[in-house]
XYZ file of C-alpha atoms in Angstrom:
429
model
C 0.993 7.803 -23.338
C -1.158 5.021 -21.913
C -0.026 5.799 -18.383
C -0.706 9.518 -18.936
C -4.258 8.765 -20.115
C -4.770 6.475 -17.118
C -3.552 9.102 -14.665
C -5.732 11.836 -16.157
C -8.723 9.523 -15.816
C -7.517 8.740 -12.292
C -7.670 12.452 -11.517
C -11.222 12.635 -12.838
C -12.059 9.601 -10.697
C -10.619 11.215 -7.558
C -12.382 14.509 -8.297
C -15.694 12.627 -8.527
C -14.995 10.644 -5.327
C -13.935 13.800 -3.468
C -17.119 15.560 -4.565
C -19.363 12.797 -3.241
C -17.427 11.763 -0.124
C -14.910 14.516 0.762
C -12.653 13.441 3.637
C -15.520 12.155 5.796
C -16.383 8.672 7.066
C -17.110 6.857 3.779
C -14.037 8.263 2.040
C -11.851 7.097 4.920
C -13.511 3.664 4.971
C -12.983 3.186 1.237
C -9.316 4.247 1.378
C -8.539 1.775 4.181
C -10.530 -1.091 2.608
C -8.908 -0.587 -0.807
C -5.421 -0.500 0.727
C -5.390 -4.215 1.571
C -5.873 -5.665 -1.940
C -3.467 -3.006 -3.214
C -0.840 -4.215 -0.753
C -1.249 -7.839 -1.809
C -1.327 -6.818 -5.476
C 2.128 -5.335 -5.077
C 3.270 -8.268 -2.956
C 2.558 -11.128 -5.385
C 0.878 -9.388 -8.306
C 2.281 -6.329 -10.005
C 5.503 -6.380 -8.002
C 6.078 -10.037 -8.810
C 5.557 -9.422 -12.522
C 8.120 -6.634 -12.544
C 10.828 -8.029 -10.306
C 10.725 -11.822 -10.452
C 8.795 -12.909 -13.547
C 10.118 -10.530 -16.238
C 13.860 -11.204 -15.703
C 13.381 -14.995 -15.629
C 10.993 -15.099 -18.605
C 13.248 -12.753 -20.596
C 16.228 -15.008 -19.920
C 14.221 -18.101 -20.923
C 13.049 -16.421 -24.153
C 16.559 -15.165 -25.005
C 18.337 -18.468 -24.402
C 15.760 -21.195 -25.192
C 13.058 -19.688 -27.421
C 9.276 -19.351 -27.310
C 8.352 -22.982 -26.645
C 10.157 -23.115 -23.292
C 9.021 -19.569 -22.571
C 5.349 -20.573 -22.852
C 5.864 -23.765 -20.845
C 7.401 -21.794 -17.984
C 4.769 -19.040 -18.160
C 1.957 -21.617 -17.836
C 3.440 -23.079 -14.634
C 3.893 -19.604 -13.149
C 0.274 -18.758 -14.007
C -1.024 -21.837 -12.166
C 0.954 -21.030 -9.040
C 0.016 -17.341 -8.957
C -3.692 -17.920 -9.650
C -4.232 -20.383 -6.808
C -2.134 -18.311 -4.415
C -4.382 -15.333 -5.163
C -7.551 -17.373 -4.598
C -6.341 -18.627 -1.199
C -5.280 -15.144 -0.081
C -8.645 -13.698 -1.136
C -10.623 -16.249 0.878
C -8.435 -15.723 3.952
C -8.715 -11.949 3.592
C -12.498 -11.984 3.424
C -12.688 -14.155 6.539
C -10.181 -12.074 8.481
C -11.455 -8.628 7.444
C -12.355 -7.419 11.013
C -8.896 -8.251 12.322
C -7.217 -6.613 9.324
C -9.124 -3.342 9.831
C -8.287 -3.336 13.561
C -4.605 -3.687 12.720
C -4.284 -1.031 9.996
C -6.806 1.554 11.273
C -7.000 1.194 15.065
C -8.435 4.690 15.344
C -11.590 3.482 13.539
C -12.488 1.017 16.294
C -13.862 3.771 18.537
C -16.451 4.647 15.859
C -18.645 1.555 15.358
C -20.253 2.786 12.115
C -16.925 3.668 10.503
C -15.448 0.324 11.606
C -18.355 -1.794 10.291
C -18.496 0.018 6.948
C -14.741 -0.472 6.514
C -14.953 -4.199 7.332
C -17.806 -4.748 4.859
C -16.004 -2.787 2.142
C -12.830 -4.790 2.755
C -14.733 -8.045 2.153
C -16.383 -6.686 -0.999
C -13.073 -5.458 -2.441
C -10.887 -8.477 -1.679
C -11.769 -10.385 -4.914
C -10.160 -7.462 -6.762
C -6.884 -9.066 -5.695
C -7.452 -12.045 -8.038
C -8.343 -9.796 -10.974
C -5.443 -7.384 -10.581
C -2.972 -10.182 -9.759
C -3.765 -12.058 -12.971
C -3.653 -8.743 -14.873
C -0.168 -8.098 -13.476
C 0.966 -11.595 -14.454
C -0.331 -11.082 -18.017
C 1.533 -7.759 -18.042
C 4.756 -9.555 -17.119
C 4.345 -12.059 -19.958
C 3.525 -9.351 -22.513
C 6.365 -7.081 -21.367
C 8.803 -9.987 -21.718
C 7.598 -10.411 -25.310
C 7.933 -6.683 -26.020
C 4.217 -5.757 -25.803
C 3.504 -2.718 -23.607
C 0.341 -0.981 -24.887
C -2.464 -3.320 -23.736
C -1.224 -3.737 -20.132
C -0.617 0.001 -19.839
C -4.132 0.877 -21.064
C -5.742 -1.577 -18.596
C -5.851 0.911 -15.689
C -7.719 3.348 -17.966
C -10.636 0.904 -17.973
C -10.452 0.558 -14.188
C -10.674 4.326 -13.762
C -13.508 4.647 -16.290
C -15.463 1.931 -14.503
C -15.038 3.640 -11.120
C -16.055 7.021 -12.560
C -19.198 5.611 -14.168
C -20.253 3.685 -11.062
C -19.582 6.674 -8.796
C -21.731 8.891 -11.037
C -24.462 6.260 -11.242
C -24.637 5.293 -7.545
C -23.798 8.736 -6.111
C -23.096 8.743 -2.373
C -23.420 4.950 -2.089
C -19.841 3.872 -1.393
C -20.669 0.247 -2.249
C -21.471 1.383 -5.796
C -17.914 2.677 -5.973
C -16.670 -0.734 -4.820
C -18.689 -2.346 -7.642
C -16.843 -0.088 -10.066
C -13.509 -1.350 -8.736
C -14.443 -5.004 -9.351
C -15.891 -4.338 -12.811
C -12.818 -2.314 -13.774
C -10.505 -5.043 -12.524
C -12.223 -7.519 -14.814
C -12.068 -5.192 -17.837
C -8.363 -4.408 -17.465
C -7.664 -8.146 -17.364
C -9.746 -8.919 -20.463
C -8.087 -6.227 -22.626
C -4.809 -8.172 -22.458
C -6.213 -11.434 -23.813
C -6.090 -10.549 -27.572
C -2.328 -9.748 -27.675
C -1.634 -12.762 -25.452
C -3.394 -15.148 -27.827
C -1.825 -13.494 -30.869
C 1.589 -14.099 -29.312
C 0.820 -17.816 -29.049
C 0.120 -18.025 -25.315
C -2.924 -20.091 -24.263
C -4.636 -19.626 -20.907
C -5.599 -22.854 -19.180
C -5.643 -24.081 -15.612
C -3.629 -27.290 -15.397
C -2.060 -29.336 -12.626
C 1.446 -28.334 -13.682
C 3.203 -26.628 -10.775
C 6.779 -27.652 -11.430
C 9.447 -26.269 -13.759
C 13.193 -25.818 -13.160
C 13.019 -22.072 -13.813
C 9.835 -21.649 -11.749
C 11.951 -22.268 -8.660
C 14.120 -19.354 -9.763
C 11.038 -17.126 -9.852
C 10.236 -18.233 -6.300
C 13.782 -17.521 -5.136
C 13.579 -14.020 -6.605
C 10.018 -13.443 -5.435
C 10.499 -14.182 -1.715
C 12.936 -11.302 -1.104
C 10.857 -9.112 -3.447
C 7.779 -9.893 -1.367
C 9.722 -9.054 1.797
C 10.842 -5.798 0.194
C 7.264 -4.980 -0.708
C 6.214 -5.754 2.858
C 8.878 -3.399 4.129
C 7.674 -0.644 1.788
C 4.041 -1.252 2.697
C 4.926 -1.020 6.387
C 5.637 2.654 5.649
C 2.196 3.008 4.075
C 0.444 1.239 6.937
C 2.339 3.125 9.628
C 1.179 6.353 7.982
C -2.405 5.015 7.830
C -2.346 3.925 11.477
C -1.005 7.278 12.659
C -3.335 9.215 10.322
C -6.300 7.388 11.893
C -5.367 9.023 15.254
C -7.455 12.120 14.568
C -6.827 13.505 18.061
C -3.198 14.156 17.083
C -3.141 14.810 13.319
C -6.687 16.086 12.824
C -9.950 14.703 11.429
C -10.005 13.362 7.872
C -6.262 12.695 7.701
C -6.540 9.191 6.167
C -8.513 10.466 3.170
C -6.362 13.613 2.842
C -3.198 11.495 2.628
C -4.847 9.445 -0.121
C -5.820 12.474 -2.232
C -2.396 14.096 -1.784
C -0.681 10.861 -2.734
C -2.794 10.597 -5.876
C -1.729 14.052 -7.072
C 1.909 13.330 -6.201
C 1.734 10.004 -8.050
C 0.818 11.581 -11.405
C 4.284 12.710 -12.575
C 5.828 9.686 -10.861
C 3.568 7.274 -12.733
C 3.551 8.945 -16.151
C 7.331 9.100 -16.310
C 8.829 7.066 -13.448
C 6.707 3.927 -13.489
C 6.328 3.893 -17.288
C 10.085 4.273 -17.796
C 10.898 1.652 -15.161
C 8.435 -0.813 -16.689
C 9.813 -0.324 -20.196
C 13.481 -0.460 -19.141
C 13.352 -3.659 -17.053
C 13.133 -6.134 -19.984
C 15.995 -4.268 -21.729
C 18.118 -4.336 -18.562
C 17.362 -8.044 -18.114
C 18.458 -8.727 -21.697
C 21.765 -6.841 -21.209
C 22.449 -8.834 -18.049
C 21.593 -12.128 -19.781
C 24.102 -11.196 -22.518
C 26.642 -10.087 -19.857
C 26.906 -6.594 -21.388
C 27.383 -4.368 -18.333
C 28.314 -1.285 -20.403
C 24.902 -1.272 -22.099
C 23.256 -1.847 -18.726
C 24.983 1.263 -17.357
C 24.049 3.258 -20.478
C 20.401 2.264 -19.999
C 20.531 3.256 -16.323
C 22.055 6.672 -16.990
C 19.658 7.385 -19.864
C 16.661 6.426 -17.702
C 17.732 8.485 -14.679
C 18.616 11.595 -16.706
C 15.333 11.519 -18.609
C 13.382 10.948 -15.414
C 15.043 13.724 -13.408
C 14.612 16.170 -16.287
C 10.860 15.870 -15.640
C 10.677 15.203 -11.887
C 12.878 18.058 -10.617
C 10.621 20.818 -12.028
C 7.568 18.729 -11.087
C 8.764 18.752 -7.473
C 9.111 22.542 -7.449
C 5.717 22.975 -9.121
C 3.906 20.735 -6.645
C 5.481 22.476 -3.657
C 4.787 26.036 -4.853
C 1.271 25.287 -6.118
C 0.123 22.629 -3.604
C -2.832 24.671 -2.288
C -4.245 25.964 -5.624
C -3.779 22.545 -7.282
C -5.737 20.875 -4.476
C -8.434 23.550 -4.519
C -8.976 23.422 -8.288
C -9.010 19.627 -8.436
C -11.067 18.729 -5.390
C -12.783 21.602 -3.546
C -16.441 21.078 -4.333
C -19.364 19.191 -2.798
C -18.309 17.397 0.392
C -14.648 18.433 -0.089
C -14.467 21.645 1.968
C -11.786 24.322 2.455
C -10.670 22.401 5.558
C -10.131 19.322 3.349
C -8.114 21.464 0.936
C -5.911 22.736 3.764
C -4.928 19.333 5.142
C -4.559 17.736 1.694
C -2.319 20.520 0.346
C -0.134 20.296 3.458
C 0.466 16.600 2.813
C 1.061 17.242 -0.918
C 3.725 19.881 -0.190
C 5.773 17.488 1.930
C 5.189 14.465 -0.321
C 6.633 16.443 -3.253
C 10.046 16.632 -1.562
C 10.539 12.890 -2.106
C 9.323 12.749 -5.718
C 12.764 12.632 -7.391
C 14.055 9.988 -4.980
C 11.005 7.742 -5.419
C 11.243 7.889 -9.220
C 14.978 7.215 -9.211
C 14.618 4.338 -6.769
C 12.324 2.483 -9.176
C 15.018 2.594 -11.855
C 17.828 1.555 -9.507
C 15.815 -1.283 -7.987
C 15.047 -2.603 -11.481
C 18.795 -2.807 -12.177
C 19.194 -5.082 -9.153
C 16.179 -7.149 -10.264
C 17.651 -7.503 -13.760
C 20.789 -8.946 -12.142
C 18.545 -11.397 -10.234
C 19.355 -9.662 -6.951
C 16.158 -8.983 -5.035
C 17.808 -9.048 -1.606
C 19.802 -5.795 -1.719
C 16.691 -3.598 -2.209
C 15.125 -5.367 0.786
C 18.063 -4.450 3.015
C 17.993 -0.793 1.984
C 14.211 -0.711 2.359
C 14.555 -1.998 5.928
C 16.792 0.968 6.744
C 14.233 3.246 5.084
C 11.270 1.881 7.017
C 13.079 2.171 10.343
C 13.951 5.784 9.588
C 10.388 6.471 8.431
C 8.932 5.113 11.668
C 11.188 7.284 13.830
C 10.497 10.385 11.724
C 6.728 9.755 11.660
C 6.524 9.707 15.434
C 8.864 12.706 15.707
C 7.237 14.928 13.077
C 3.512 14.151 13.492
C 3.193 16.319 16.602
C 4.675 19.598 15.297
C 3.622 19.222 11.635
C 0.444 17.111 12.063
C -0.484 15.402 8.763
C 2.372 17.123 6.921
C 4.840 15.417 9.243
C 3.718 11.978 8.065
C 4.292 12.965 4.431
C 7.671 14.570 5.184
C 8.835 11.446 6.989
C 8.088 9.356 3.882
C 9.998 11.800 1.652
C 13.124 11.846 3.821
C 13.152 8.045 4.128
C 12.742 7.668 0.342
C 15.661 10.019 -0.323
C 17.962 8.090 2.017
C 16.921 4.833 0.327
C 17.787 6.216 -3.139
C 21.241 7.438 -2.068
C 22.140 4.083 -0.488
C 20.959 2.125 -3.561
C 22.956 4.378 -5.906
C 26.161 3.883 -3.895
C 25.694 0.098 -3.693
C 24.935 -0.233 -7.412
C 27.994 1.809 -8.333
C 30.142 -0.510 -6.211
C 28.570 -3.508 -7.980
C 28.903 -2.518 -11.668
C 31.246 0.492 -11.678
C 30.922 4.254 -12.202
C 27.380 5.180 -13.258
C 28.070 8.650 -14.638
C 27.067 10.799 -11.669
C 28.672 13.881 -13.236
C 26.606 13.499 -16.431
C 23.535 12.782 -14.304
């Protein structure tokens, strides 16, 4: 429910942004600038909470109780907080180089390049806010609390909507909304944290036997995230080559991805987030039958929603895009290129949702390396397909490449997991 509310507000946010900025220069600059903190959020923030922190904290809570759980969580907090601060400072200093690397097509337009660099510097502190939010989410999820972390993004979206309406076509007002929303979604988690007995304090404690386990799990998870984000950045780099894929492609990919993400987030991400602590508990108790039951239940429930969602998005890509976005600066041309990307993105919806569940099963078993290996195959395939398909299909080719690569990744993960823990019930699925 919380994720659904967040995604509806996210739609309102994107409708407002599209109305003010369309797919023109400021929309493209914002999308590229916001991509960097989002990458690092997944790398050591939200991704870390889901894949490395939750399984270890759940095991500590199950076997040793709350006292050791809180001691370990404090050490992890210290490490993550200072890592985020250092990365933010480095990112703000290196913003020009970062923009050159991920949007080389912008360099030929000095205004677009400078606006993107400035926005990147303004938005980098969001990394600290969202990273700490993700860590709090990991602690609360391990304790069985899901509501407050899930409602956090609602506040982020509300903040961006209000600032966009207030500042209008000033893209830096939109960036202010991102920072304010990041702070609010962090603060909303403090009451349940304190009620659970956890106390936030910065100490000099950076050592704990189990903290090393988090690091061991996190390094491959970070590599896996890097591999996944390579797909995103390759698409951004190629989309910035407007001479090949058309003008406005970077922003169109963003809008299409946002629509495509709605069913994935409401059902896929929410289900994956809720199932990981349960999977981790089954593994800690060495009950593989219950782990398999949880997997099959999650995949069947997810596919029941995502298969018809895929068909709906493909058939209705153009009218959905037109109704949601075509107003103000978002023209019929913007609708055409965005709906093309949405059509091809939809093909990979089922695979992307299923992959989140399968990957969580590996994380619950403290195996973060296998998903990295399959992701490497996926990113190599994506790169080849991007370059092959972008010429005949333009922007749609970039989206189709991502969908095909995601489907291959899901199939490989399913086969490997079945070899690891036994028959997963493919017939019932």
